[in-house]
Amino acid sequence: MYPEYLVAPMREDLTRVGFQELKTADDVKSAIESPGTTFVMVNSVCGCAAANARPAAKMATQNGKVPDRFVTVFAGMETDAVDTARDYMLPYPPSSPAMALFKDGKLVHIIERRQIEGRPAQMIADNLAGAFDQYC
């Protein structure tokens, strides 16, 4: 676990653009299993989250079609919430950062850390926009 003062600005980076923080396993289950579409961002303290993932996620919120819900869990903090989100992302291995789109509780699109590292935020945001256009 990281000190809260360290992760607070990283949490706020997403919550100030409308992401809801999920801090319990029940919160995650409720969001993902709700009818409609849910975008889950597994936030992280790593450099690729700061340089690529969070900027891409924020850009994607501006797409013409967007999910019904934008939510986030923080790796290394609320373990039960993160583990539950990752369970829904199976068979993909745990990854942080990671981004996943669910429709009616089913995983329909995922971007893993290996697809985030070294890629510009705009490229990742375009990938998300394509998924939003298709599923939302």
CSV table of N, CA, C and O in Angstrom, one decimal:
chain,number,residue,atom,x,y,z
A,1,MET,N,0.8,-1.2,0.0
A,1,MET,CA,0.0,0.0,0.0
A,1,MET,C,0.9,1.2,0.0
A,1,MET,O,1.9,1.3,0.6
A,2,TYR,N,0.4,2.2,-0.7
A,2,TYR,CA,1.1,3.5,-0.8
A,2,TYR,C,0.5,4.5,0.2
A,2,TYR,O,-0.7,4.4,0.5
A,3,PRO,N,1.3,5.5,0.6
A,3,PRO,CA,0.7,6.5,1.4
A,3,PRO,C,-0.4,7.3,0.6
A,3,PRO,O,-0.2,7.6,-0.5
A,4,GLU,N,-1.5,7.6,1.3
A,4,GLU,CA,-2.6,8.2,0.6
A,4,GLU,C,-2.2,9.6,0.0
A,4,GLU,O,-2.6,9.9,-1.1
A,5,TYR,N,-1.3,10.3,0.7
A,5,TYR,CA,-0.9,11.6,0.1
A,5,TYR,C,-0.2,11.5,-1.2
A,5,TYR,O,-0.2,12.4,-2.0
A,6,LEU,N,0.4,10.3,-1.4
A,6,LEU,CA,1.1,10.1,-2.7
A,6,LEU,C,0.2,9.8,-3.8
A,6,LEU,O,0.4,10.3,-4.9
A,7,VAL,N,-0.9,9.0,-3.6
A,7,VAL,CA,-1.8,8.6,-4.6
A,7,VAL,C,-2.9,9.6,-4.8
A,7,VAL,O,-3.6,9.6,-5.9
A,8,ALA,N,-3.2,10.5,-3.9
A,8,ALA,CA,-4.3,11.4,-4.0
A,8,ALA,C,-4.3,12.2,-5.3
A,8,ALA,O,-5.4,12.3,-5.9
A,9,PRO,N,-3.2,12.8,-5.7
A,9,PRO,CA,-3.2,13.5,-7.0
A,9,PRO,C,-3.5,12.6,-8.2
A,9,PRO,O,-4.1,13.0,-9.2
A,10,MET,N,-3.1,11.4,-8.1
A,10,MET,CA,-3.3,10.4,-9.2
A,10,MET,C,-4.8,10.0,-9.3
A,10,MET,O,-5.3,9.8,-10.3
A,11,ARG,N,-5.4,9.9,-8.1
A,11,ARG,CA,-6.8,9.6,-8.0
A,11,ARG,C,-7.6,10.8,-8.6
A,11,ARG,O,-8.5,10.6,-9.5
A,12,GLU,N,-7.2,12.0,-8.2
A,12,GLU,CA,-7.9,13.2,-8.6
A,12,GLU,C,-7.8,13.4,-10.1
A,12,GLU,O,-8.7,14.0,-10.7
A,13,ASP,N,-6.7,13.0,-10.7
A,13,ASP,CA,-6.5,13.2,-12.1
A,13,ASP,C,-7.7,12.6,-12.9
A,13,ASP,O,-8.1,13.1,-13.9
A,14,LEU,N,-8.3,11.5,-12.4
A,14,LEU,CA,-9.4,10.9,-13.0
A,14,LEU,C,-10.8,11.3,-12.5
A,14,LEU,O,-11.7,11.6,-13.2
A,15,THR,N,-10.9,11.5,-11.2
A,15,THR,CA,-12.2,11.8,-10.6
A,15,THR,C,-12.6,13.2,-11.0
A,15,THR,O,-13.8,13.5,-11.1
A,16,ARG,N,-11.6,14.1,-11.2
A,16,ARG,CA,-12.1,15.5,-11.6
A,16,ARG,C,-12.7,15.6,-13.0
A,16,ARG,O,-13.3,16.5,-13.4
A,17,VAL,N,-12.5,14.5,-13.8
A,17,VAL,CA,-13.1,14.4,-15.1
A,17,VAL,C,-14.3,13.5,-15.2
A,17,VAL,O,-14.8,13.1,-16.2
A,18,GLY,N,-14.8,13.0,-14.0
A,18,GLY,CA,-16.0,12.3,-13.9
A,18,GLY,C,-15.9,10.8,-13.6
A,18,GLY,O,-16.9,10.1,-13.5
A,19,PHE,N,-14.7,10.3,-13.4
A,19,PHE,CA,-14.6,8.9,-13.0
A,19,PHE,C,-15.0,8.7,-11.5
A,19,PHE,O,-14.7,9.6,-10.7
A,20,GLN,N,-15.7,7.7,-11.3
A,20,GLN,CA,-16.1,7.3,-9.9
A,20,GLN,C,-15.1,6.3,-9.3
A,20,GLN,O,-14.8,5.3,-10.0
A,21,GLU,N,-14.6,6.6,-8.1
A,21,GLU,CA,-13.7,5.7,-7.5
A,21,GLU,C,-14.5,4.6,-6.8
A,21,GLU,O,-15.5,4.8,-6.1
A,22,LEU,N,-14.0,3.3,-7.1
A,22,LEU,CA,-14.6,2.2,-6.5
A,22,LEU,C,-13.6,1.6,-5.4
A,22,LEU,O,-12.5,1.3,-5.8
A,23,LYS,N,-14.0,1.5,-4.2
A,23,LYS,CA,-13.1,1.2,-3.1
A,23,LYS,C,-13.4,-0.2,-2.5
A,23,LYS,O,-12.7,-0.6,-1.6
A,24,THR,N,-14.5,-0.8,-2.9
A,24,THR,CA,-14.9,-2.1,-2.3
A,24,THR,C,-15.2,-3.1,-3.4
A,24,THR,O,-15.6,-2.7,-4.5
A,25,ALA,N,-15.1,-4.3,-3.1
A,25,ALA,CA,-15.5,-5.4,-4.1
A,25,ALA,C,-17.0,-5.2,-4.5
A,25,ALA,O,-17.3,-5.4,-5.6
A,26,ASP,N,-17.8,-4.9,-3.5
A,26,ASP,CA,-19.3,-4.7,-3.8
A,26,ASP,C,-19.5,-3.5,-4.8
A,26,ASP,O,-20.3,-3.6,-5.7
A,27,ASP,N,-18.7,-2.5,-4.6
A,27,ASP,CA,-18.8,-1.3,-5.5
A,27,ASP,C,-18.5,-1.8,-6.9
A,27,ASP,O,-19.2,-1.4,-7.9
A,28,VAL,N,-17.4,-2.6,-7.1
A,28,VAL,CA,-17.0,-3.0,-8.4
A,28,VAL,C,-18.1,-3.9,-9.0
A,28,VAL,O,-18.4,-3.7,-10.2
A,29,LYS,N,-18.6,-4.9,-8.3
A,29,LYS,CA,-19.6,-5.8,-8.8
A,29,LYS,C,-20.8,-5.0,-9.2
A,29,LYS,O,-21.4,-5.2,-10.3
A,30,SER,N,-21.2,-4.0,-8.4
A,30,SER,CA,-22.4,-3.3,-8.8
A,30,SER,C,-22.2,-2.5,-10.0
A,30,SER,O,-23.1,-2.4,-10.9
A,31,ALA,N,-21.1,-1.8,-10.2
A,31,ALA,CA,-20.8,-1.0,-11.4
A,31,ALA,C,-20.7,-1.9,-12.6
A,31,ALA,O,-21.4,-1.6,-13.7
A,32,ILE,N,-20.0,-3.0,-12.6
A,32,ILE,CA,-19.8,-3.8,-13.8
A,32,ILE,C,-21.0,-4.6,-14.1
A,32,ILE,O,-21.3,-4.7,-15.3
A,33,GLU,N,-21.8,-5.0,-13.2
A,33,GLU,CA,-23.0,-5.8,-13.4
A,33,GLU,C,-24.2,-5.0,-13.8
A,33,GLU,O,-25.2,-5.5,-14.1
A,34,SER,N,-24.1,-3.7,-13.6
A,34,SER,CA,-25.2,-2.8,-14.0
A,34,SER,C,-25.5,-2.9,-15.5
A,34,SER,O,-24.6,-3.0,-16.3
A,35,PRO,N,-26.8,-2.8,-15.9
A,35,PRO,CA,-27.1,-2.8,-17.3
A,35,PRO,C,-26.3,-1.6,-18.0
A,35,PRO,O,-26.1,-0.6,-17.4
A,36,GLY,N,-26.0,-1.9,-19.2
A,36,GLY,CA,-25.3,-0.8,-20.0
A,36,GLY,C,-23.8,-1.1,-20.0
A,36,GLY,O,-23.3,-2.2,-19.9
A,37,THR,N,-23.1,0.0,-20.2
A,37,THR,CA,-21.6,-0.1,-20.4
A,37,THR,C,-20.9,0.6,-19.3
A,37,THR,O,-21.3,1.6,-18.8
A,38,THR,N,-19.8,0.0,-18.9
A,38,THR,CA,-18.9,0.5,-17.8
A,38,THR,C,-17.5,0.4,-18.2
A,38,THR,O,-17.0,-0.7,-18.7
A,39,PHE,N,-16.8,1.5,-18.1
A,39,PHE,CA,-15.4,1.6,-18.5
A,39,PHE,C,-14.6,1.6,-17.1
A,39,PHE,O,-14.9,2.4,-16.3
A,40,VAL,N,-13.7,0.6,-17.0
A,40,VAL,CA,-12.9,0.5,-15.7
A,40,VAL,C,-11.5,0.8,-16.0
A,40,VAL,O,-10.8,0.2,-16.9
A,41,MET,N,-10.9,1.7,-15.3
A,41,MET,CA,-9.5,2.1,-15.4
A,41,MET,C,-8.8,1.6,-14.1
A,41,MET,O,-9.2,2.0,-13.0
A,42,VAL,N,-7.9,0.7,-14.2
A,42,VAL,CA,-7.0,0.3,-13.1
A,42,VAL,C,-5.9,1.3,-13.1
A,42,VAL,O,-5.0,1.2,-13.9
A,43,ASN,N,-6.0,2.2,-12.1
A,43,ASN,CA,-5.0,3.3,-12.0
A,43,ASN,C,-3.7,2.7,-11.3
A,43,ASN,O,-3.8,1.7,-10.6
A,44,SER,N,-2.6,3.4,-11.4
A,44,SER,CA,-1.4,3.0,-10.9
A,44,SER,C,-0.4,4.2,-10.7
A,44,SER,O,-0.6,5.2,-11.3
A,45,VAL,N,0.6,3.9,-9.8
A,45,VAL,CA,1.6,5.0,-9.6
A,45,VAL,C,2.7,5.0,-10.6
A,45,VAL,O,3.5,5.9,-10.6
A,46,CYS,N,2.7,4.0,-11.5
A,46,CYS,CA,3.8,3.9,-12.5
A,46,CYS,C,3.8,5.0,-13.5
A,46,CYS,O,2.8,5.7,-13.7
A,47,GLY,N,5.0,5.2,-14.1
A,47,GLY,CA,5.1,6.2,-15.1
A,47,GLY,C,4.3,6.1,-16.3
A,47,GLY,O,3.8,7.1,-16.9
A,48,CYS,N,4.0,4.9,-16.8
A,48,CYS,CA,3.1,4.7,-18.0
A,48,CYS,C,1.7,5.1,-17.6
A,48,CYS,O,0.9,5.5,-18.5
A,49,ALA,N,1.3,5.0,-16.4
A,49,ALA,CA,-0.1,5.5,-16.0
A,49,ALA,C,-0.1,7.0,-16.1
A,49,ALA,O,-1.1,7.5,-16.7
A,50,ALA,N,0.9,7.7,-15.7
A,50,ALA,CA,0.9,9.1,-15.7
A,50,ALA,C,1.1,9.7,-17.1
A,50,ALA,O,0.4,10.6,-17.5
A,51,ALA,N,2.0,9.1,-17.9
A,51,ALA,CA,2.3,9.6,-19.2
A,51,ALA,C,1.4,9.1,-20.3
A,51,ALA,O,1.2,9.9,-21.3
A,52,ASN,N,0.8,8.0,-20.1
A,52,ASN,CA,0.0,7.4,-21.2
A,52,ASN,C,-1.4,7.0,-20.8
A,52,ASN,O,-2.4,7.5,-21.5
A,53,ALA,N,-1.6,6.3,-19.8
A,53,ALA,CA,-2.9,5.7,-19.5
A,53,ALA,C,-3.9,6.8,-19.0
A,53,ALA,O,-5.0,6.8,-19.6
A,54,ARG,N,-3.6,7.5,-18.0
A,54,ARG,CA,-4.6,8.5,-17.5
A,54,ARG,C,-4.9,9.6,-18.5
A,54,ARG,O,-6.0,9.9,-18.7
A,55,PRO,N,-3.9,10.1,-19.2
A,55,PRO,CA,-4.2,11.1,-20.3
A,55,PRO,C,-5.1,10.5,-21.4
A,55,PRO,O,-6.1,11.1,-21.8
A,56,ALA,N,-4.9,9.2,-21.7
A,56,ALA,CA,-5.7,8.6,-22.8
A,56,ALA,C,-7.1,8.4,-22.2
A,56,ALA,O,-8.1,8.6,-23.0
A,57,ALA,N,-7.3,7.9,-21.0
A,57,ALA,CA,-8.6,7.7,-20.4
A,57,ALA,C,-9.4,9.1,-20.4
A,57,ALA,O,-10.5,9.1,-20.7
A,58,LYS,N,-8.7,10.1,-20.0
A,58,LYS,CA,-9.3,11.4,-20.0
A,58,LYS,C,-9.7,11.9,-21.4
A,58,LYS,O,-10.8,12.4,-21.5
A,59,MET,N,-8.9,11.7,-22.3
A,59,MET,CA,-9.2,12.0,-23.7
A,59,MET,C,-10.4,11.3,-24.2
A,59,MET,O,-11.3,11.8,-24.9
A,60,ALA,N,-10.5,10.0,-23.8
A,60,ALA,CA,-11.6,9.1,-24.3
A,60,ALA,C,-13.0,9.6,-23.7
A,60,ALA,O,-14.0,9.3,-24.4
A,61,THR,N,-13.0,10.3,-22.6
A,61,THR,CA,-14.2,10.8,-22.1
A,61,THR,C,-14.9,11.8,-23.0
A,61,THR,O,-16.1,12.1,-22.8
A,62,GLN,N,-14.1,12.3,-23.9
A,62,GLN,CA,-14.6,13.4,-24.8
A,62,GLN,C,-15.1,12.8,-26.1
A,62,GLN,O,-15.6,13.6,-27.0
A,63,ASN,N,-15.1,11.5,-26.3
A,63,ASN,CA,-15.6,10.8,-27.5
A,63,ASN,C,-17.1,11.1,-27.7
A,63,ASN,O,-17.8,11.3,-26.7
A,64,GLY,N,-17.6,11.0,-28.9
A,64,GLY,CA,-19.0,11.2,-29.2
A,64,GLY,C,-19.9,10.2,-28.5
A,64,GLY,O,-20.9,10.6,-27.9
A,65,LYS,N,-19.4,9.0,-28.5
A,65,LYS,CA,-20.2,7.9,-27.7
A,65,LYS,C,-19.3,7.5,-26.6
A,65,LYS,O,-18.1,7.3,-26.7
A,66,VAL,N,-19.9,7.5,-25.4
A,66,VAL,CA,-19.2,7.1,-24.2
A,66,VAL,C,-19.9,6.1,-23.4
A,66,VAL,O,-21.2,6.0,-23.5
A,67,PRO,N,-19.2,5.3,-22.5
A,67,PRO,CA,-19.9,4.4,-21.7
A,67,PRO,C,-20.9,5.1,-20.7
A,67,PRO,O,-20.8,6.3,-20.4
A,68,ASP,N,-21.8,4.3,-20.1
A,68,ASP,CA,-22.7,4.8,-19.1
A,68,ASP,C,-22.0,5.2,-17.9
A,68,ASP,O,-22.4,6.2,-17.2
A,69,ARG,N,-20.9,4.5,-17.6
A,69,ARG,CA,-20.2,4.8,-16.3
A,69,ARG,C,-18.7,4.7,-16.6
A,69,ARG,O,-18.2,3.9,-17.3
A,70,PHE,N,-17.9,5.7,-16.0
A,70,PHE,CA,-16.5,5.7,-16.0
A,70,PHE,C,-16.1,5.5,-14.5
A,70,PHE,O,-16.5,6.3,-13.6
A,71,VAL,N,-15.4,4.4,-14.2
A,71,VAL,CA,-15.0,4.1,-12.9
A,71,VAL,C,-13.5,3.7,-12.8
A,71,VAL,O,-12.9,3.4,-13.8
A,72,THR,N,-13.0,3.8,-11.6
A,72,THR,CA,-11.6,3.5,-11.4
A,72,THR,C,-11.3,2.8,-10.1
A,72,THR,O,-12.0,3.0,-9.1
A,73,VAL,N,-10.3,1.9,-10.1
A,73,VAL,CA,-9.8,1.3,-8.9
A,73,VAL,C,-8.3,1.6,-8.9
A,73,VAL,O,-7.7,1.8,-10.0
A,74,PHE,N,-7.7,1.5,-7.8
A,74,PHE,CA,-6.3,1.9,-7.7
A,74,PHE,C,-5.4,0.7,-7.2
A,74,PHE,O,-5.5,0.3,-6.1
A,75,ALA,N,-4.5,0.3,-8.1
A,75,ALA,CA,-3.6,-0.9,-7.8
A,75,ALA,C,-2.7,-0.5,-6.6
A,75,ALA,O,-2.2,0.6,-6.6
A,76,GLY,N,-2.6,-1.4,-5.7
A,76,GLY,CA,-1.7,-1.2,-4.6
A,76,GLY,C,-2.4,-0.4,-3.4
A,76,GLY,O,-1.8,-0.1,-2.4
A,77,MET,N,-3.7,-0.2,-3.6
A,77,MET,CA,-4.5,0.5,-2.5
A,77,MET,C,-5.6,-0.4,-2.1
A,77,MET,O,-5.4,-1.2,-1.2
A,78,GLU,N,-6.8,-0.3,-2.7
A,78,GLU,CA,-8.0,-1.0,-2.2
A,78,GLU,C,-7.9,-2.4,-2.9
A,78,GLU,O,-8.5,-2.6,-4.0
A,79,THR,N,-7.2,-3.3,-2.2
A,79,THR,CA,-6.9,-4.6,-2.8
A,79,THR,C,-8.1,-5.4,-3.2
A,79,THR,O,-8.2,-6.0,-4.3
A,80,ASP,N,-9.2,-5.4,-2.4
A,80,ASP,CA,-10.4,-6.2,-2.7
A,80,ASP,C,-11.0,-5.7,-3.9
A,80,ASP,O,-11.5,-6.5,-4.8
A,81,ALA,N,-11.1,-4.4,-4.1
A,81,ALA,CA,-11.8,-3.8,-5.2
A,81,ALA,C,-10.9,-4.1,-6.5
A,81,ALA,O,-11.5,-4.5,-7.5
A,82,VAL,N,-9.6,-4.0,-6.4
A,82,VAL,CA,-8.8,-4.2,-7.6
A,82,VAL,C,-8.8,-5.7,-7.9
A,82,VAL,O,-9.0,-6.1,-9.1
A,83,ASP,N,-8.8,-6.6,-6.9
A,83,ASP,CA,-8.8,-8.0,-7.2
A,83,ASP,C,-10.2,-8.4,-7.9
A,83,ASP,O,-10.2,-9.2,-8.8
A,84,THR,N,-11.2,-7.8,-7.4
A,84,THR,CA,-12.6,-8.1,-8.0
A,84,THR,C,-12.6,-7.6,-9.4
A,84,THR,O,-13.1,-8.3,-10.3
A,85,ALA,N,-12.1,-6.4,-9.7
A,85,ALA,CA,-12.1,-5.9,-11.1
A,85,ALA,C,-11.3,-6.8,-12.0
A,85,ALA,O,-11.7,-7.1,-13.1
A,86,ARG,N,-10.1,-7.3,-11.5
A,86,ARG,CA,-9.3,-8.2,-12.3
A,86,ARG,C,-9.9,-9.5,-12.5
A,86,ARG,O,-9.7,-10.1,-13.5
A,87,ASP,N,-10.8,-10.0,-11.5
A,87,ASP,CA,-11.5,-11.2,-11.8
A,87,ASP,C,-12.4,-11.1,-13.0
A,87,ASP,O,-12.6,-12.0,-13.7
A,88,TYR,N,-13.1,-9.9,-13.1
A,88,TYR,CA,-13.9,-9.7,-14.2
A,88,TYR,C,-13.2,-9.6,-15.6
A,88,TYR,O,-13.7,-9.8,-16.6
A,89,MET,N,-11.9,-9.3,-15.5
A,89,MET,CA,-11.0,-9.2,-16.7
A,89,MET,C,-10.4,-10.5,-17.1
A,89,MET,O,-9.7,-10.5,-18.1
A,90,LEU,N,-10.6,-11.5,-16.4
A,90,LEU,CA,-10.1,-12.8,-16.8
A,90,LEU,C,-10.6,-13.2,-18.2
A,90,LEU,O,-11.8,-12.9,-18.5
A,91,PRO,N,-9.9,-13.9,-19.0
A,91,PRO,CA,-8.6,-14.6,-18.7
A,91,PRO,C,-7.4,-13.8,-18.9
A,91,PRO,O,-6.3,-14.3,-18.8
A,92,TYR,N,-7.5,-12.5,-19.0
A,92,TYR,CA,-6.3,-11.6,-19.1
A,92,TYR,C,-5.6,-11.6,-17.7
A,92,TYR,O,-6.3,-11.5,-16.7
A,93,PRO,N,-4.3,-11.6,-17.7
A,93,PRO,CA,-3.5,-11.6,-16.5
A,93,PRO,C,-3.7,-10.2,-15.8
A,93,PRO,O,-3.9,-9.2,-16.5
A,94,PRO,N,-3.4,-10.1,-14.5
A,94,PRO,CA,-3.5,-8.8,-13.8
A,94,PRO,C,-2.5,-7.9,-14.4
A,94,PRO,O,-1.4,-8.2,-14.8
A,95,SER,N,-2.9,-6.6,-14.5
A,95,SER,CA,-2.1,-5.6,-15.2
A,95,SER,C,-2.5,-4.3,-14.6
A,95,SER,O,-3.6,-4.0,-14.3
A,96,SER,N,-1.5,-3.5,-14.4
A,96,SER,CA,-1.7,-2.1,-14.0
A,96,SER,C,-0.6,-1.2,-14.6
A,96,SER,O,0.5,-1.6,-14.5
A,97,PRO,N,-1.1,-0.2,-15.2
A,97,PRO,CA,-2.5,0.2,-15.5
A,97,PRO,C,-3.1,-0.8,-16.5
A,97,PRO,O,-2.4,-1.5,-17.2
A,98,ALA,N,-4.4,-0.7,-16.5
A,98,ALA,CA,-5.2,-1.5,-17.5
A,98,ALA,C,-6.5,-0.7,-17.6
A,98,ALA,O,-7.0,0.1,-16.8
A,99,MET,N,-7.2,-1.0,-18.8
A,99,MET,CA,-8.4,-0.4,-19.1
A,99,MET,C,-9.4,-1.4,-19.7
A,99,MET,O,-8.9,-2.2,-20.5
A,100,ALA,N,-10.6,-1.5,-19.2
A,100,ALA,CA,-11.5,-2.5,-19.7
A,100,ALA,C,-12.9,-1.9,-19.9
A,100,ALA,O,-13.3,-1.1,-19.1
A,101,LEU,N,-13.5,-2.3,-20.9
A,101,LEU,CA,-14.9,-1.9,-21.2
A,101,LEU,C,-15.8,-3.2,-21.0
A,101,LEU,O,-15.5,-4.2,-21.6
A,102,PHE,N,-16.9,-3.0,-20.3
A,102,PHE,CA,-17.8,-4.0,-20.0
A,102,PHE,C,-19.2,-3.6,-20.6
A,102,PHE,O,-19.6,-2.4,-20.5
A,103,LYS,N,-19.9,-4.5,-21.2
A,103,LYS,CA,-21.3,-4.3,-21.6
A,103,LYS,C,-22.2,-5.3,-21.0
A,103,LYS,O,-22.0,-6.5,-21.1
A,104,ASP,N,-23.1,-4.9,-20.2
A,104,ASP,CA,-24.0,-5.7,-19.4
A,104,ASP,C,-23.3,-6.8,-18.7
A,104,ASP,O,-23.6,-8.0,-18.7
A,105,GLY,N,-22.2,-6.4,-18.0
A,105,GLY,CA,-21.4,-7.3,-17.2
A,105,GLY,C,-20.4,-8.2,-17.9
A,105,GLY,O,-19.7,-8.9,-17.3
A,106,LYS,N,-20.3,-8.1,-19.2
A,106,LYS,CA,-19.4,-8.9,-20.0
A,106,LYS,C,-18.2,-8.0,-20.5
A,106,LYS,O,-18.5,-7.0,-21.0
A,107,LEU,N,-17.0,-8.6,-20.4
A,107,LEU,CA,-15.9,-7.9,-20.9
A,107,LEU,C,-15.9,-7.9,-22.5
A,107,LEU,O,-16.0,-8.9,-23.1
A,108,VAL,N,-15.8,-6.7,-23.0
A,108,VAL,CA,-15.9,-6.6,-24.5
A,108,VAL,C,-14.6,-6.0,-25.1
A,108,VAL,O,-14.4,-6.1,-26.3
A,109,HIS,N,-13.8,-5.3,-24.3
A,109,HIS,CA,-12.6,-4.7,-24.8
A,109,HIS,C,-11.6,-4.5,-23.6
A,109,HIS,O,-12.1,-4.1,-22.5
A,110,ILE,N,-10.3,-4.7,-23.8
A,110,ILE,CA,-9.4,-4.5,-22.8
A,110,ILE,C,-8.1,-4.0,-23.4
A,110,ILE,O,-7.7,-4.3,-24.5
A,111,ILE,N,-7.4,-3.1,-22.6
A,111,ILE,CA,-6.1,-2.7,-23.0
A,111,ILE,C,-5.2,-3.0,-21.8
A,111,ILE,O,-5.4,-2.4,-20.7
A,112,GLU,N,-4.2,-3.8,-22.0
A,112,GLU,CA,-3.3,-4.2,-20.9
A,112,GLU,C,-2.1,-3.3,-20.9
A,112,GLU,O,-1.8,-2.5,-21.8
A,113,ARG,N,-1.3,-3.4,-19.8
A,113,ARG,CA,-0.1,-2.5,-19.6
A,113,ARG,C,0.8,-2.6,-20.8
A,113,ARG,O,1.3,-1.6,-21.3
A,114,ARG,N,1.0,-3.8,-21.3
A,114,ARG,CA,1.9,-4.0,-22.5
A,114,ARG,C,1.4,-3.3,-23.7
A,114,ARG,O,2.2,-3.0,-24.6
A,115,GLN,N,0.1,-2.9,-23.8
A,115,GLN,CA,-0.4,-2.2,-24.9
A,115,GLN,C,-0.4,-0.6,-24.6
A,115,GLN,O,-0.8,0.1,-25.4
A,116,ILE,N,0.0,-0.3,-23.4
A,116,ILE,CA,0.0,1.1,-22.9
A,116,ILE,C,1.5,1.6,-23.0
A,116,ILE,O,1.7,2.7,-23.4
A,117,GLU,N,2.4,0.8,-22.4
A,117,GLU,CA,3.8,1.2,-22.4
A,117,GLU,C,4.3,1.6,-23.7
A,117,GLU,O,4.2,0.8,-24.7
A,118,GLY,N,5.0,2.7,-23.8
A,118,GLY,CA,5.6,3.1,-25.0
A,118,GLY,C,4.7,3.6,-26.2
A,118,GLY,O,5.2,3.9,-27.3
A,119,ARG,N,3.4,3.7,-25.9
A,119,ARG,CA,2.5,4.2,-26.9
A,119,ARG,C,2.0,5.5,-26.5
A,119,ARG,O,1.7,5.8,-25.3
A,120,PRO,N,1.8,6.4,-27.5
A,120,PRO,CA,1.3,7.8,-27.1
A,120,PRO,C,-0.1,7.7,-26.6
A,120,PRO,O,-0.9,6.9,-27.0
A,121,ALA,N,-0.4,8.6,-25.7
A,121,ALA,CA,-1.8,8.7,-25.2
A,121,ALA,C,-2.8,8.8,-26.2
A,121,ALA,O,-3.9,8.2,-26.1
A,122,GLN,N,-2.6,9.6,-27.3
A,122,GLN,CA,-3.6,9.7,-28.3
A,122,GLN,C,-3.9,8.4,-29.0
A,122,GLN,O,-5.0,8.1,-29.4
A,123,MET,N,-2.9,7.6,-29.2
A,123,MET,CA,-3.1,6.3,-29.9
A,123,MET,C,-4.0,5.4,-29.0
A,123,MET,O,-4.9,4.7,-29.5
A,124,ILE,N,-3.8,5.4,-27.7
A,124,ILE,CA,-4.6,4.6,-26.7
A,124,ILE,C,-6.0,5.2,-26.7
A,124,ILE,O,-7.0,4.4,-26.7
A,125,ALA,N,-6.1,6.5,-26.7
A,125,ALA,CA,-7.4,7.1,-26.7
A,125,ALA,C,-8.2,6.8,-27.9
A,125,ALA,O,-9.4,6.6,-27.9
A,126,ASP,N,-7.5,6.7,-29.1
A,126,ASP,CA,-8.2,6.4,-30.3
A,126,ASP,C,-8.7,4.9,-30.3
A,126,ASP,O,-9.8,4.6,-30.8
A,127,ASN,N,-7.9,4.0,-29.7
A,127,ASN,CA,-8.3,2.7,-29.5
A,127,ASN,C,-9.6,2.6,-28.6
A,127,ASN,O,-10.5,1.9,-29.0
A,128,LEU,N,-9.6,3.4,-27.5
A,128,LEU,CA,-10.8,3.4,-26.7
A,128,LEU,C,-12.0,4.0,-27.4
A,128,LEU,O,-13.1,3.4,-27.3
A,129,ALA,N,-11.8,5.0,-28.2
A,129,ALA,CA,-12.9,5.6,-28.9
A,129,ALA,C,-13.5,4.6,-29.9
A,129,ALA,O,-14.7,4.6,-30.0
A,130,GLY,N,-12.6,3.8,-30.5
A,130,GLY,CA,-13.2,2.8,-31.4
A,130,GLY,C,-14.0,1.8,-30.7
A,130,GLY,O,-15.1,1.4,-31.1
A,131,ALA,N,-13.6,1.4,-29.5
A,131,ALA,CA,-14.4,0.5,-28.7
A,131,ALA,C,-15.7,1.1,-28.2
A,131,ALA,O,-16.7,0.5,-28.2
A,132,PHE,N,-15.6,2.4,-27.8
A,132,PHE,CA,-16.8,3.1,-27.3
A,132,PHE,C,-17.8,3.2,-28.5
A,132,PHE,O,-19.0,3.0,-28.3
A,133,ASP,N,-17.3,3.5,-29.7
A,133,ASP,CA,-18.2,3.7,-30.9
A,133,ASP,C,-18.9,2.3,-31.2
A,133,ASP,O,-20.0,2.3,-31.6
A,134,GLN,N,-18.2,1.2,-31.0
A,134,GLN,CA,-18.7,-0.1,-31.3
A,134,GLN,C,-19.7,-0.6,-30.2
A,134,GLN,O,-20.7,-1.2,-30.6
A,135,TYR,N,-19.4,-0.3,-29.0
A,135,TYR,CA,-20.2,-1.0,-27.9
A,135,TYR,C,-21.1,-0.1,-27.1
A,135,TYR,O,-22.0,-0.6,-26.4
A,136,CYS,N,-20.9,1.2,-27.2
A,136,CYS,CA,-21.7,2.1,-26.4
A,136,CYS,C,-22.9,2.7,-27.1
A,136,CYS,O,-22.9,2.8,-28.3
